[in-house]
Amino acid sequence: MLTAVPDADLVVFPELHLVGVLDLPEDERVPTLQAAAVPLTDPVIGELDAIAAARGIGLAPGSLCERGADGELFNTSLLFAADGTLTATYRKIFPWRPFEPYTPGDRFVVAALPLADGAATRAGLSICYDAWFPEHARHLAWQGAELVLNVVQTTTPDRAQELVLARANAIVNQTFVVSVNTAGPHGAGRSIVVDPEGHVLAEAEDAQDTVLVADLDLDAVPRVRETGTAGTNRMWEQFLPTDPALELPMYGGRIHPEHWTPGSAPPPSP
């Protein structure tokens, strides 16, 4: 695939691309994942960073099954900078229960992503079912993500709804969203790239093997946040420093107006 996009700055593969197909009976699924699981010190990490460095590309090679220190299984996505540096790892927070046996991750991940020719962005990592929880995409944007990489492996009939979610998450957070799903027969395909105003930049029409290519104007995020979505909505400027904190009782927390701006320091712990 990499030879098909020789001028790409960033290449993204689907969820569990580093594990392979897991269309297995339930009684075989966990033993197979346990056998496939590797720690993040495994040689495959070095092989992937060598690929990224040799081609000078940002690389999101999908996710792998990570073996934790106590034998836990995590669905973990990786992100490599164009110089081969492993710039981020992320453990899926919302495994699709009861089908997926993974231990949930406990933190959102946003990382600086240097690309070729001096370009750079801040990427937030997301895996499949994470996209169904608005708190996830919001926290990535809040922590400074300009680009959300949602890697997916699903054959379920709700892919049409996930395309709506990709656009909605892009619109309400004013970020790019890249949702890359496995092709058939082991995925429903229909990958999509969305800009910060919700416009579709590229979309695979079906489940066939596809190399989807899109040009991302990395200046679009700050521009849209300054001028407003459709020249109208500037959600990240909603709060004034003099506004009272907004209590969020169901979260046991609050929104502090002085910490509303994306990338700002989080409020101190209570």
PDB file of C-alpha atoms in Angstrom:
ATOM      1  CA  MET A   1       0.000   0.000   0.000  1.00  0.00           C
ATOM      2  CA  LEU A   2       2.782   2.440   0.857  1.00  0.00           C
ATOM      3  CA  THR A   3       4.039   2.305  -2.727  1.00  0.00           C
ATOM      4  CA  ALA A   4       0.571   3.380  -3.887  1.00  0.00           C
ATOM      5  CA  VAL A   5       0.903   6.715  -2.082  1.00  0.00           C
ATOM      6  CA  PRO A   6       4.576   7.690  -2.517  1.00  0.00           C
ATOM      7  CA  ASP A   7       3.928  11.378  -1.777  1.00  0.00           C
ATOM      8  CA  ALA A   8       1.843  10.861   1.362  1.00  0.00           C
ATOM      9  CA  ASP A   9       2.813  12.688   4.555  1.00  0.00           C
ATOM     10  CA  LEU A  10       0.675  10.470   6.810  1.00  0.00           C
ATOM     11  CA  VAL A  11      -0.589   6.928   6.219  1.00  0.00           C
ATOM     12  CA  VAL A  12      -3.317   5.402   8.404  1.00  0.00           C
ATOM     13  CA  PHE A  13      -4.291   1.723   8.594  1.00  0.00           C
ATOM     14  CA  PRO A  14      -7.397   0.181  10.245  1.00  0.00           C
ATOM     15  CA  GLU A  15      -7.899  -1.183  13.745  1.00  0.00           C
ATOM     16  CA  LEU A  16      -6.059  -4.443  14.562  1.00  0.00           C
ATOM     17  CA  HIS A  17      -4.232  -4.279  11.234  1.00  0.00           C
ATOM     18  CA  LEU A  18      -1.162  -5.543  13.103  1.00  0.00           C
ATOM     19  CA  VAL A  19      -3.056  -8.559  14.455  1.00  0.00           C
ATOM     20  CA  GLY A  20      -4.960  -9.790  11.427  1.00  0.00           C
ATOM     21  CA  VAL A  21      -8.457 -11.108  11.074  1.00  0.00           C
ATOM     22  CA  LEU A  22     -10.187 -12.348  14.206  1.00  0.00           C
ATOM     23  CA  ASP A  23     -13.469 -13.724  12.874  1.00  0.00           C
ATOM     24  CA  LEU A  24     -13.299 -16.621  15.298  1.00  0.00           C
ATOM     25  CA  PRO A  25     -15.743 -18.552  17.461  1.00  0.00           C
ATOM     26  CA  GLU A  26     -16.115 -17.010  20.891  1.00  0.00           C
ATOM     27  CA  ASP A  27     -14.250 -19.823  22.633  1.00  0.00           C
ATOM     28  CA  GLU A  28     -11.222 -19.282  20.373  1.00  0.00           C
ATOM     29  CA  ARG A  29     -11.130 -15.486  20.447  1.00  0.00           C
ATOM     30  CA  VAL A  30      -9.395 -14.881  23.787  1.00  0.00           C
ATOM     31  CA  PRO A  31      -6.774 -17.657  23.405  1.00  0.00           C
ATOM     32  CA  THR A  32      -5.943 -16.360  19.924  1.00  0.00           C
ATOM     33  CA  LEU A  33      -5.555 -12.797  21.185  1.00  0.00           C
ATOM     34  CA  GLN A  34      -3.423 -13.964  24.093  1.00  0.00           C
ATOM     35  CA  ALA A  35      -1.143 -15.780  21.671  1.00  0.00           C
ATOM     36  CA  ALA A  36      -0.933 -12.709  19.416  1.00  0.00           C
ATOM     37  CA  ALA A  37      -0.393 -10.178  22.221  1.00  0.00           C
ATOM     38  CA  VAL A  38       2.990  -8.474  22.499  1.00  0.00           C
ATOM     39  CA  PRO A  39       4.487  -5.923  24.891  1.00  0.00           C
ATOM     40  CA  LEU A  40       5.410  -2.519  23.510  1.00  0.00           C
ATOM     41  CA  THR A  41       9.063  -3.567  23.721  1.00  0.00           C
ATOM     42  CA  ASP A  42       8.478  -6.168  20.982  1.00  0.00           C
ATOM     43  CA  PRO A  43      10.733  -6.006  17.878  1.00  0.00           C
ATOM     44  CA  VAL A  44       7.692  -5.171  15.725  1.00  0.00           C
ATOM     45  CA  ILE A  45       7.830  -1.635  17.140  1.00  0.00           C
ATOM     46  CA  GLY A  46      11.349  -1.186  15.812  1.00  0.00           C
ATOM     47  CA  GLU A  47      10.324  -2.590  12.443  1.00  0.00           C
ATOM     48  CA  LEU A  48       7.494  -0.086  12.192  1.00  0.00           C
ATOM     49  CA  ASP A  49       9.619   2.896  13.185  1.00  0.00           C
ATOM     50  CA  ALA A  50      12.141   1.835  10.535  1.00  0.00           C
ATOM     51  CA  ILE A  51       9.395   1.846   7.893  1.00  0.00           C
ATOM     52  CA  ALA A  52       8.252   5.331   8.915  1.00  0.00           C
ATOM     53  CA  ALA A  53      11.812   6.675   8.949  1.00  0.00           C
ATOM     54  CA  ALA A  54      12.811   5.059   5.654  1.00  0.00           C
ATOM     55  CA  ARG A  55       9.825   6.573   3.864  1.00  0.00           C
ATOM     56  CA  GLY A  56       9.770   9.835   5.794  1.00  0.00           C
ATOM     57  CA  ILE A  57       6.083   9.507   6.622  1.00  0.00           C
ATOM     58  CA  GLY A  58       3.872   9.813   9.639  1.00  0.00           C
ATOM     59  CA  LEU A  59       2.523   6.323  10.218  1.00  0.00           C
ATOM     60  CA  ALA A  60      -0.550   5.151  12.118  1.00  0.00           C
ATOM     61  CA  PRO A  61      -0.293   1.394  11.478  1.00  0.00           C
ATOM     62  CA  GLY A  62      -3.602   0.524  13.077  1.00  0.00           C
ATOM     63  CA  SER A  63      -3.659  -1.202  16.436  1.00  0.00           C
ATOM     64  CA  LEU A  64      -2.182  -4.312  17.967  1.00  0.00           C
ATOM     65  CA  CYS A  65      -3.034  -6.521  20.909  1.00  0.00           C
ATOM     66  CA  GLU A  66      -0.792  -5.326  23.714  1.00  0.00           C
ATOM     67  CA  ARG A  67       0.130  -7.570  26.611  1.00  0.00           C
ATOM     68  CA  GLY A  68       0.182  -5.537  29.817  1.00  0.00           C
ATOM     69  CA  ALA A  69       2.567  -5.968  32.715  1.00  0.00           C
ATOM     70  CA  ASP A  70       0.083  -8.210  34.527  1.00  0.00           C
ATOM     71  CA  GLY A  71      -1.025 -10.139  31.453  1.00  0.00           C
ATOM     72  CA  GLU A  72      -3.941  -7.851  30.567  1.00  0.00           C
ATOM     73  CA  LEU A  73      -4.955  -7.480  26.933  1.00  0.00           C
ATOM     74  CA  PHE A  74      -5.213  -3.948  25.525  1.00  0.00           C
ATOM     75  CA  ASN A  75      -6.284  -2.839  22.051  1.00  0.00           C
ATOM     76  CA  THR A  76      -3.476  -0.338  21.476  1.00  0.00           C
ATOM     77  CA  SER A  77      -2.933   2.015  18.549  1.00  0.00           C
ATOM     78  CA  LEU A  78       0.474   3.382  17.631  1.00  0.00           C
ATOM     79  CA  LEU A  79       1.614   6.624  16.032  1.00  0.00           C
ATOM     80  CA  PHE A  80       5.032   7.211  14.468  1.00  0.00           C
ATOM     81  CA  ALA A  81       6.510  10.530  13.371  1.00  0.00           C
ATOM     82  CA  ALA A  82       8.212  10.930  10.002  1.00  0.00           C
ATOM     83  CA  ASP A  83      11.639  10.403  11.595  1.00  0.00           C
ATOM     84  CA  GLY A  84      10.544   7.020  12.953  1.00  0.00           C
ATOM     85  CA  THR A  85       9.953   8.142  16.529  1.00  0.00           C
ATOM     86  CA  LEU A  86       7.112   6.349  18.311  1.00  0.00           C
ATOM     87  CA  THR A  87       5.339   9.521  19.328  1.00  0.00           C
ATOM     88  CA  ALA A  88       2.234   8.020  20.989  1.00  0.00           C
ATOM     89  CA  THR A  89       0.479   4.845  22.073  1.00  0.00           C
ATOM     90  CA  TYR A  90      -3.171   4.689  23.046  1.00  0.00           C
ATOM     91  CA  ARG A  91      -5.225   1.964  24.735  1.00  0.00           C
ATOM     92  CA  LYS A  92      -8.847   1.804  23.577  1.00  0.00           C
ATOM     93  CA  ILE A  93     -11.050   3.282  26.299  1.00  0.00           C
ATOM     94  CA  PHE A  94     -14.380   1.882  25.078  1.00  0.00           C
ATOM     95  CA  PRO A  95     -14.048  -1.773  23.984  1.00  0.00           C
ATOM     96  CA  TRP A  96     -17.198  -3.058  22.308  1.00  0.00           C
ATOM     97  CA  ARG A  97     -18.660  -5.190  25.067  1.00  0.00           C
ATOM     98  CA  PRO A  98     -19.346  -8.037  25.499  1.00  0.00           C
ATOM     99  CA  PHE A  99     -17.636  -9.053  22.255  1.00  0.00           C
ATOM    100  CA  GLU A 100     -14.202  -7.519  22.913  1.00  0.00           C
ATOM    101  CA  PRO A 101     -12.223  -8.903  25.879  1.00  0.00           C
ATOM    102  CA  TYR A 102      -9.826  -5.967  26.247  1.00  0.00           C
ATOM    103  CA  THR A 103      -9.069  -4.118  29.455  1.00  0.00           C
ATOM    104  CA  PRO A 104     -10.117  -0.468  28.905  1.00  0.00           C
ATOM    105  CA  GLY A 105      -7.490   2.235  28.724  1.00  0.00           C
ATOM    106  CA  ASP A 106      -7.634   4.994  31.307  1.00  0.00           C
ATOM    107  CA  ARG A 107      -6.445   8.102  29.483  1.00  0.00           C
ATOM    108  CA  PHE A 108      -6.955  10.192  26.362  1.00  0.00           C
ATOM    109  CA  VAL A 109      -3.929  10.584  24.113  1.00  0.00           C
ATOM    110  CA  VAL A 110      -3.012  13.646  22.046  1.00  0.00           C
ATOM    111  CA  ALA A 111       0.484  13.970  20.612  1.00  0.00           C
ATOM    112  CA  ALA A 112       2.512  16.349  18.500  1.00  0.00           C
ATOM    113  CA  LEU A 113       3.073  14.740  15.110  1.00  0.00           C
ATOM    114  CA  PRO A 114       6.010  16.103  13.103  1.00  0.00           C
ATOM    115  CA  LEU A 115       5.627  15.364   9.401  1.00  0.00           C
ATOM    116  CA  ALA A 116       7.922  15.780   6.425  1.00  0.00           C
ATOM    117  CA  ASP A 117       9.172  19.160   5.203  1.00  0.00           C
ATOM    118  CA  GLY A 118       8.696  20.797   8.594  1.00  0.00           C
ATOM    119  CA  ALA A 119       4.915  20.344   8.721  1.00  0.00           C
ATOM    120  CA  ALA A 120       3.329  19.260  11.994  1.00  0.00           C
ATOM    121  CA  THR A 121      -0.026  18.769  13.629  1.00  0.00           C
ATOM    122  CA  ARG A 122      -1.447  17.506  16.901  1.00  0.00           C
ATOM    123  CA  ALA A 123      -3.155  14.142  16.561  1.00  0.00           C
ATOM    124  CA  GLY A 124      -5.688  12.574  18.908  1.00  0.00           C
ATOM    125  CA  LEU A 125      -5.985   8.787  18.893  1.00  0.00           C
ATOM    126  CA  SER A 126      -9.318   6.969  18.838  1.00  0.00           C
ATOM    127  CA  ILE A 127     -10.291   3.362  18.164  1.00  0.00           C
ATOM    128  CA  CYS A 128     -13.591   2.240  16.637  1.00  0.00           C
ATOM    129  CA  TYR A 129     -16.330   2.331  19.309  1.00  0.00           C
ATOM    130  CA  ASP A 130     -14.683   5.333  21.006  1.00  0.00           C
ATOM    131  CA  ALA A 131     -16.331   7.469  18.311  1.00  0.00           C
ATOM    132  CA  TRP A 132     -19.772   6.727  19.770  1.00  0.00           C
ATOM    133  CA  PHE A 133     -18.952   8.579  22.991  1.00  0.00           C
ATOM    134  CA  PRO A 134     -18.932  12.369  22.481  1.00  0.00           C
ATOM    135  CA  GLU A 135     -16.793  12.842  25.590  1.00  0.00           C
ATOM    136  CA  HIS A 136     -13.956  11.104  23.788  1.00  0.00           C
ATOM    137  CA  ALA A 137     -13.697  13.355  20.737  1.00  0.00           C
ATOM    138  CA  ARG A 138     -14.370  16.427  22.894  1.00  0.00           C
ATOM    139  CA  HIS A 139     -11.508  15.631  25.268  1.00  0.00           C
ATOM    140  CA  LEU A 140      -9.115  15.046  22.376  1.00  0.00           C
ATOM    141  CA  ALA A 141      -9.992  18.454  20.934  1.00  0.00           C
ATOM    142  CA  TRP A 142      -9.902  20.026  24.379  1.00  0.00           C
ATOM    143  CA  GLN A 143      -6.399  18.667  24.862  1.00  0.00           C
ATOM    144  CA  GLY A 144      -5.299  20.278  21.615  1.00  0.00           C
ATOM    145  CA  ALA A 145      -5.972  17.713  18.889  1.00  0.00           C
ATOM    146  CA  GLU A 146      -6.390  19.190  15.418  1.00  0.00           C
ATOM    147  CA  LEU A 147      -6.677  15.783  13.752  1.00  0.00           C
ATOM    148  CA  VAL A 148      -8.523  12.770  15.211  1.00  0.00           C
ATOM    149  CA  LEU A 149      -7.429   9.374  13.889  1.00  0.00           C
ATOM    150  CA  ASN A 150     -10.229   6.849  14.465  1.00  0.00           C
ATOM    151  CA  VAL A 151      -9.100   3.388  13.336  1.00  0.00           C
ATOM    152  CA  VAL A 152     -11.887   0.841  12.895  1.00  0.00           C
ATOM    153  CA  GLN A 153     -12.508  -2.837  12.205  1.00  0.00           C
ATOM    154  CA  THR A 154     -16.224  -3.512  11.972  1.00  0.00           C
ATOM    155  CA  THR A 155     -18.646  -5.442   9.814  1.00  0.00           C
ATOM    156  CA  THR A 156     -21.664  -4.294  11.822  1.00  0.00           C
ATOM    157  CA  PRO A 157     -24.621  -2.668  10.016  1.00  0.00           C
ATOM    158  CA  ASP A 158     -24.161   0.655  11.829  1.00  0.00           C
ATOM    159  CA  ARG A 159     -21.309   1.898   9.649  1.00  0.00           C
ATOM    160  CA  ALA A 160     -23.731   4.393   8.058  1.00  0.00           C
ATOM    161  CA  GLN A 161     -24.323   5.897  11.499  1.00  0.00           C
ATOM    162  CA  GLU A 162     -20.575   5.983  12.154  1.00  0.00           C
ATOM    163  CA  LEU A 163     -20.140   8.172   9.083  1.00  0.00           C
ATOM    164  CA  VAL A 164     -22.606  10.598  10.650  1.00  0.00           C
ATOM    165  CA  LEU A 165     -20.624  10.456  13.901  1.00  0.00           C
ATOM    166  CA  ALA A 166     -17.392  11.238  12.060  1.00  0.00           C
ATOM    167  CA  ARG A 167     -18.936  14.388  10.610  1.00  0.00           C
ATOM    168  CA  ALA A 168     -20.647  15.341  13.864  1.00  0.00           C
ATOM    169  CA  ASN A 169     -17.471  14.919  15.918  1.00  0.00           C
ATOM    170  CA  ALA A 170     -15.582  17.032  13.384  1.00  0.00           C
ATOM    171  CA  ILE A 171     -18.232  19.771  13.433  1.00  0.00           C
ATOM    172  CA  VAL A 172     -18.754  20.121  17.173  1.00  0.00           C
ATOM    173  CA  ASN A 173     -15.016  20.065  17.915  1.00  0.00           C
ATOM    174  CA  GLN A 174     -13.747  21.838  14.772  1.00  0.00           C
ATOM    175  CA  THR A 175     -11.134  19.165  14.031  1.00  0.00           C
ATOM    176  CA  PHE A 176     -10.291  16.922  11.125  1.00  0.00           C
ATOM    177  CA  VAL A 177     -11.594  13.369  11.608  1.00  0.00           C
ATOM    178  CA  VAL A 178     -10.108  10.413   9.745  1.00  0.00           C
ATOM    179  CA  SER A 179     -12.118   7.204  10.234  1.00  0.00           C
ATOM    180  CA  VAL A 180     -10.421   4.226   8.574  1.00  0.00           C
ATOM    181  CA  ASN A 181     -12.330   0.932   8.505  1.00  0.00           C
ATOM    182  CA  THR A 182     -11.151  -2.500   7.364  1.00  0.00           C
ATOM    183  CA  ALA A 183     -12.259  -3.505   3.875  1.00  0.00           C
ATOM    184  CA  GLY A 184     -14.404  -6.551   3.144  1.00  0.00           C
ATOM    185  CA  PRO A 185     -14.960  -9.332   3.803  1.00  0.00           C
ATOM    186  CA  HIS A 186     -13.705  -8.695   7.330  1.00  0.00           C
ATOM    187  CA  GLY A 187     -14.882  -5.089   7.563  1.00  0.00           C
ATOM    188  CA  ALA A 188     -17.615  -2.886   6.156  1.00  0.00           C
ATOM    189  CA  GLY A 189     -15.144  -0.457   4.586  1.00  0.00           C
ATOM    190  CA  ARG A 190     -16.523   3.018   3.861  1.00  0.00           C
ATOM    191  CA  SER A 191     -13.591   4.932   5.311  1.00  0.00           C
ATOM    192  CA  ILE A 192     -14.028   8.704   5.476  1.00  0.00           C
ATOM    193  CA  VAL A 193     -12.006  11.903   5.882  1.00  0.00           C
ATOM    194  CA  VAL A 194     -13.828  14.975   7.216  1.00  0.00           C
ATOM    195  CA  ASP A 195     -12.678  18.576   7.587  1.00  0.00           C
ATOM    196  CA  PRO A 196     -13.250  20.841  10.643  1.00  0.00           C
ATOM    197  CA  GLU A 197     -16.582  22.089   9.257  1.00  0.00           C
ATOM    198  CA  GLY A 198     -17.906  18.601   8.571  1.00  0.00           C
ATOM    199  CA  HIS A 199     -17.296  18.587   4.823  1.00  0.00           C
ATOM    200  CA  VAL A 200     -16.355  15.174   3.438  1.00  0.00           C
ATOM    201  CA  LEU A 201     -12.926  15.384   1.811  1.00  0.00           C
ATOM    202  CA  ALA A 202     -12.781  11.738   0.750  1.00  0.00           C
ATOM    203  CA  GLU A 203     -14.972   8.682   1.248  1.00  0.00           C
ATOM    204  CA  ALA A 204     -14.809   5.048   0.199  1.00  0.00           C
ATOM    205  CA  GLU A 205     -18.166   4.150  -1.304  1.00  0.00           C
ATOM    206  CA  ASP A 206     -18.177   0.462  -0.394  1.00  0.00           C
ATOM    207  CA  ALA A 207     -16.264  -2.349   1.301  1.00  0.00           C
ATOM    208  CA  GLN A 208     -13.795  -2.931  -1.536  1.00  0.00           C
ATOM    209  CA  ASP A 209     -10.052  -2.605  -0.944  1.00  0.00           C
ATOM    210  CA  THR A 210      -9.363   1.102  -1.277  1.00  0.00           C
ATOM    211  CA  VAL A 211      -6.474   3.511  -0.931  1.00  0.00           C
ATOM    212  CA  LEU A 212      -8.233   6.703   0.137  1.00  0.00           C
ATOM    213  CA  VAL A 213      -6.263   9.906  -0.435  1.00  0.00           C
ATOM    214  CA  ALA A 214      -7.082  13.386   0.863  1.00  0.00           C
ATOM    215  CA  ASP A 215      -5.276  16.719   1.139  1.00  0.00           C
ATOM    216  CA  LEU A 216      -5.572  18.268   4.602  1.00  0.00           C
ATOM    217  CA  ASP A 217      -5.039  21.995   4.984  1.00  0.00           C
ATOM    218  CA  LEU A 218      -3.511  22.034   8.462  1.00  0.00           C
ATOM    219  CA  ASP A 219      -4.282  25.747   8.768  1.00  0.00           C
ATOM    220  CA  ALA A 220      -8.002  25.017   8.519  1.00  0.00           C
ATOM    221  CA  VAL A 221      -8.462  24.218  12.208  1.00  0.00           C
ATOM    222  CA  PRO A 222      -7.252  27.568  13.598  1.00  0.00           C
ATOM    223  CA  ARG A 223      -8.955  29.383  10.722  1.00  0.00           C
ATOM    224  CA  VAL A 224     -12.353  27.751  11.338  1.00  0.00           C
ATOM    225  CA  ARG A 225     -12.071  28.320  15.077  1.00  0.00           C
ATOM    226  CA  GLU A 226     -11.338  31.997  14.460  1.00  0.00           C
ATOM    227  CA  THR A 227     -13.941  32.694  11.767  1.00  0.00           C
ATOM    228  CA  GLY A 228     -16.540  30.149  12.894  1.00  0.00           C
ATOM    229  CA  THR A 229     -18.063  27.060  11.317  1.00  0.00           C
ATOM    230  CA  ALA A 230     -19.869  28.296   8.200  1.00  0.00           C
ATOM    231  CA  GLY A 231     -18.657  31.720   9.311  1.00  0.00           C
ATOM    232  CA  THR A 232     -21.043  31.534  12.248  1.00  0.00           C
ATOM    233  CA  ASN A 233     -20.219  29.303  15.204  1.00  0.00           C
ATOM    234  CA  ARG A 234     -17.159  29.733  17.437  1.00  0.00           C
ATOM    235  CA  MET A 235     -17.867  27.221  20.184  1.00  0.00           C
ATOM    236  CA  TRP A 236     -14.394  27.429  21.688  1.00  0.00           C
ATOM    237  CA  GLU A 237     -14.987  31.127  22.441  1.00  0.00           C
ATOM    238  CA  GLN A 238     -18.271  30.491  24.244  1.00  0.00           C
ATOM    239  CA  PHE A 239     -17.051  31.071  27.792  1.00  0.00           C
ATOM    240  CA  LEU A 240     -15.763  34.357  29.204  1.00  0.00           C
ATOM    241  CA  PRO A 241     -13.151  34.453  31.980  1.00  0.00           C
ATOM    242  CA  THR A 242     -15.739  36.100  34.218  1.00  0.00           C
ATOM    243  CA  ASP A 243     -18.316  33.329  33.744  1.00  0.00           C
ATOM    244  CA  PRO A 244     -18.952  31.027  36.705  1.00  0.00           C
ATOM    245  CA  ALA A 245     -17.675  27.472  36.588  1.00  0.00           C
ATOM    246  CA  LEU A 246     -20.249  25.114  35.085  1.00  0.00           C
ATOM    247  CA  GLU A 247     -20.946  22.164  37.348  1.00  0.00           C
ATOM    248  CA  LEU A 248     -21.142  18.750  35.677  1.00  0.00           C
ATOM    249  CA  PRO A 249     -22.757  16.678  38.423  1.00  0.00           C
ATOM    250  CA  MET A 250     -22.915  13.415  36.499  1.00  0.00           C
ATOM    251  CA  TYR A 251     -19.165  13.614  35.869  1.00  0.00           C
ATOM    252  CA  GLY A 252     -18.278  14.787  39.339  1.00  0.00           C
ATOM    253  CA  GLY A 253     -16.468  17.756  37.794  1.00  0.00           C
ATOM    254  CA  ARG A 254     -16.934  21.143  36.187  1.00  0.00           C
ATOM    255  CA  ILE A 255     -16.013  23.291  33.206  1.00  0.00           C
ATOM    256  CA  HIS A 256     -13.691  26.119  34.209  1.00  0.00           C
ATOM    257  CA  PRO A 257     -14.051  28.994  31.707  1.00  0.00           C
ATOM    258  CA  GLU A 258     -10.343  29.824  31.960  1.00  0.00           C
ATOM    259  CA  HIS A 259      -9.491  26.280  30.828  1.00  0.00           C
ATOM    260  CA  TRP A 260     -12.000  26.032  27.971  1.00  0.00           C
ATOM    261  CA  THR A 261      -9.570  26.921  25.161  1.00  0.00           C
ATOM    262  CA  PRO A 262      -8.201  23.848  23.332  1.00  0.00           C
ATOM    263  CA  GLY A 263      -4.722  22.958  24.511  1.00  0.00           C
ATOM    264  CA  SER A 264      -4.948  24.998  27.700  1.00  0.00           C
ATOM    265  CA  ALA A 265      -3.644  23.553  30.941  1.00  0.00           C
ATOM    266  CA  PRO A 266      -6.191  21.399  32.775  1.00  0.00           C
ATOM    267  CA  PRO A 267      -7.685  22.801  35.965  1.00  0.00           C
ATOM    268  CA  PRO A 268      -6.102  21.727  39.229  1.00  0.00           C
ATOM    269  CA  SER A 269      -7.510  18.618  40.869  1.00  0.00           C
ATOM    270  CA  PRO A 270     -10.042  19.373  43.611  1.00  0.00           C
TER     271      PRO A 270
END
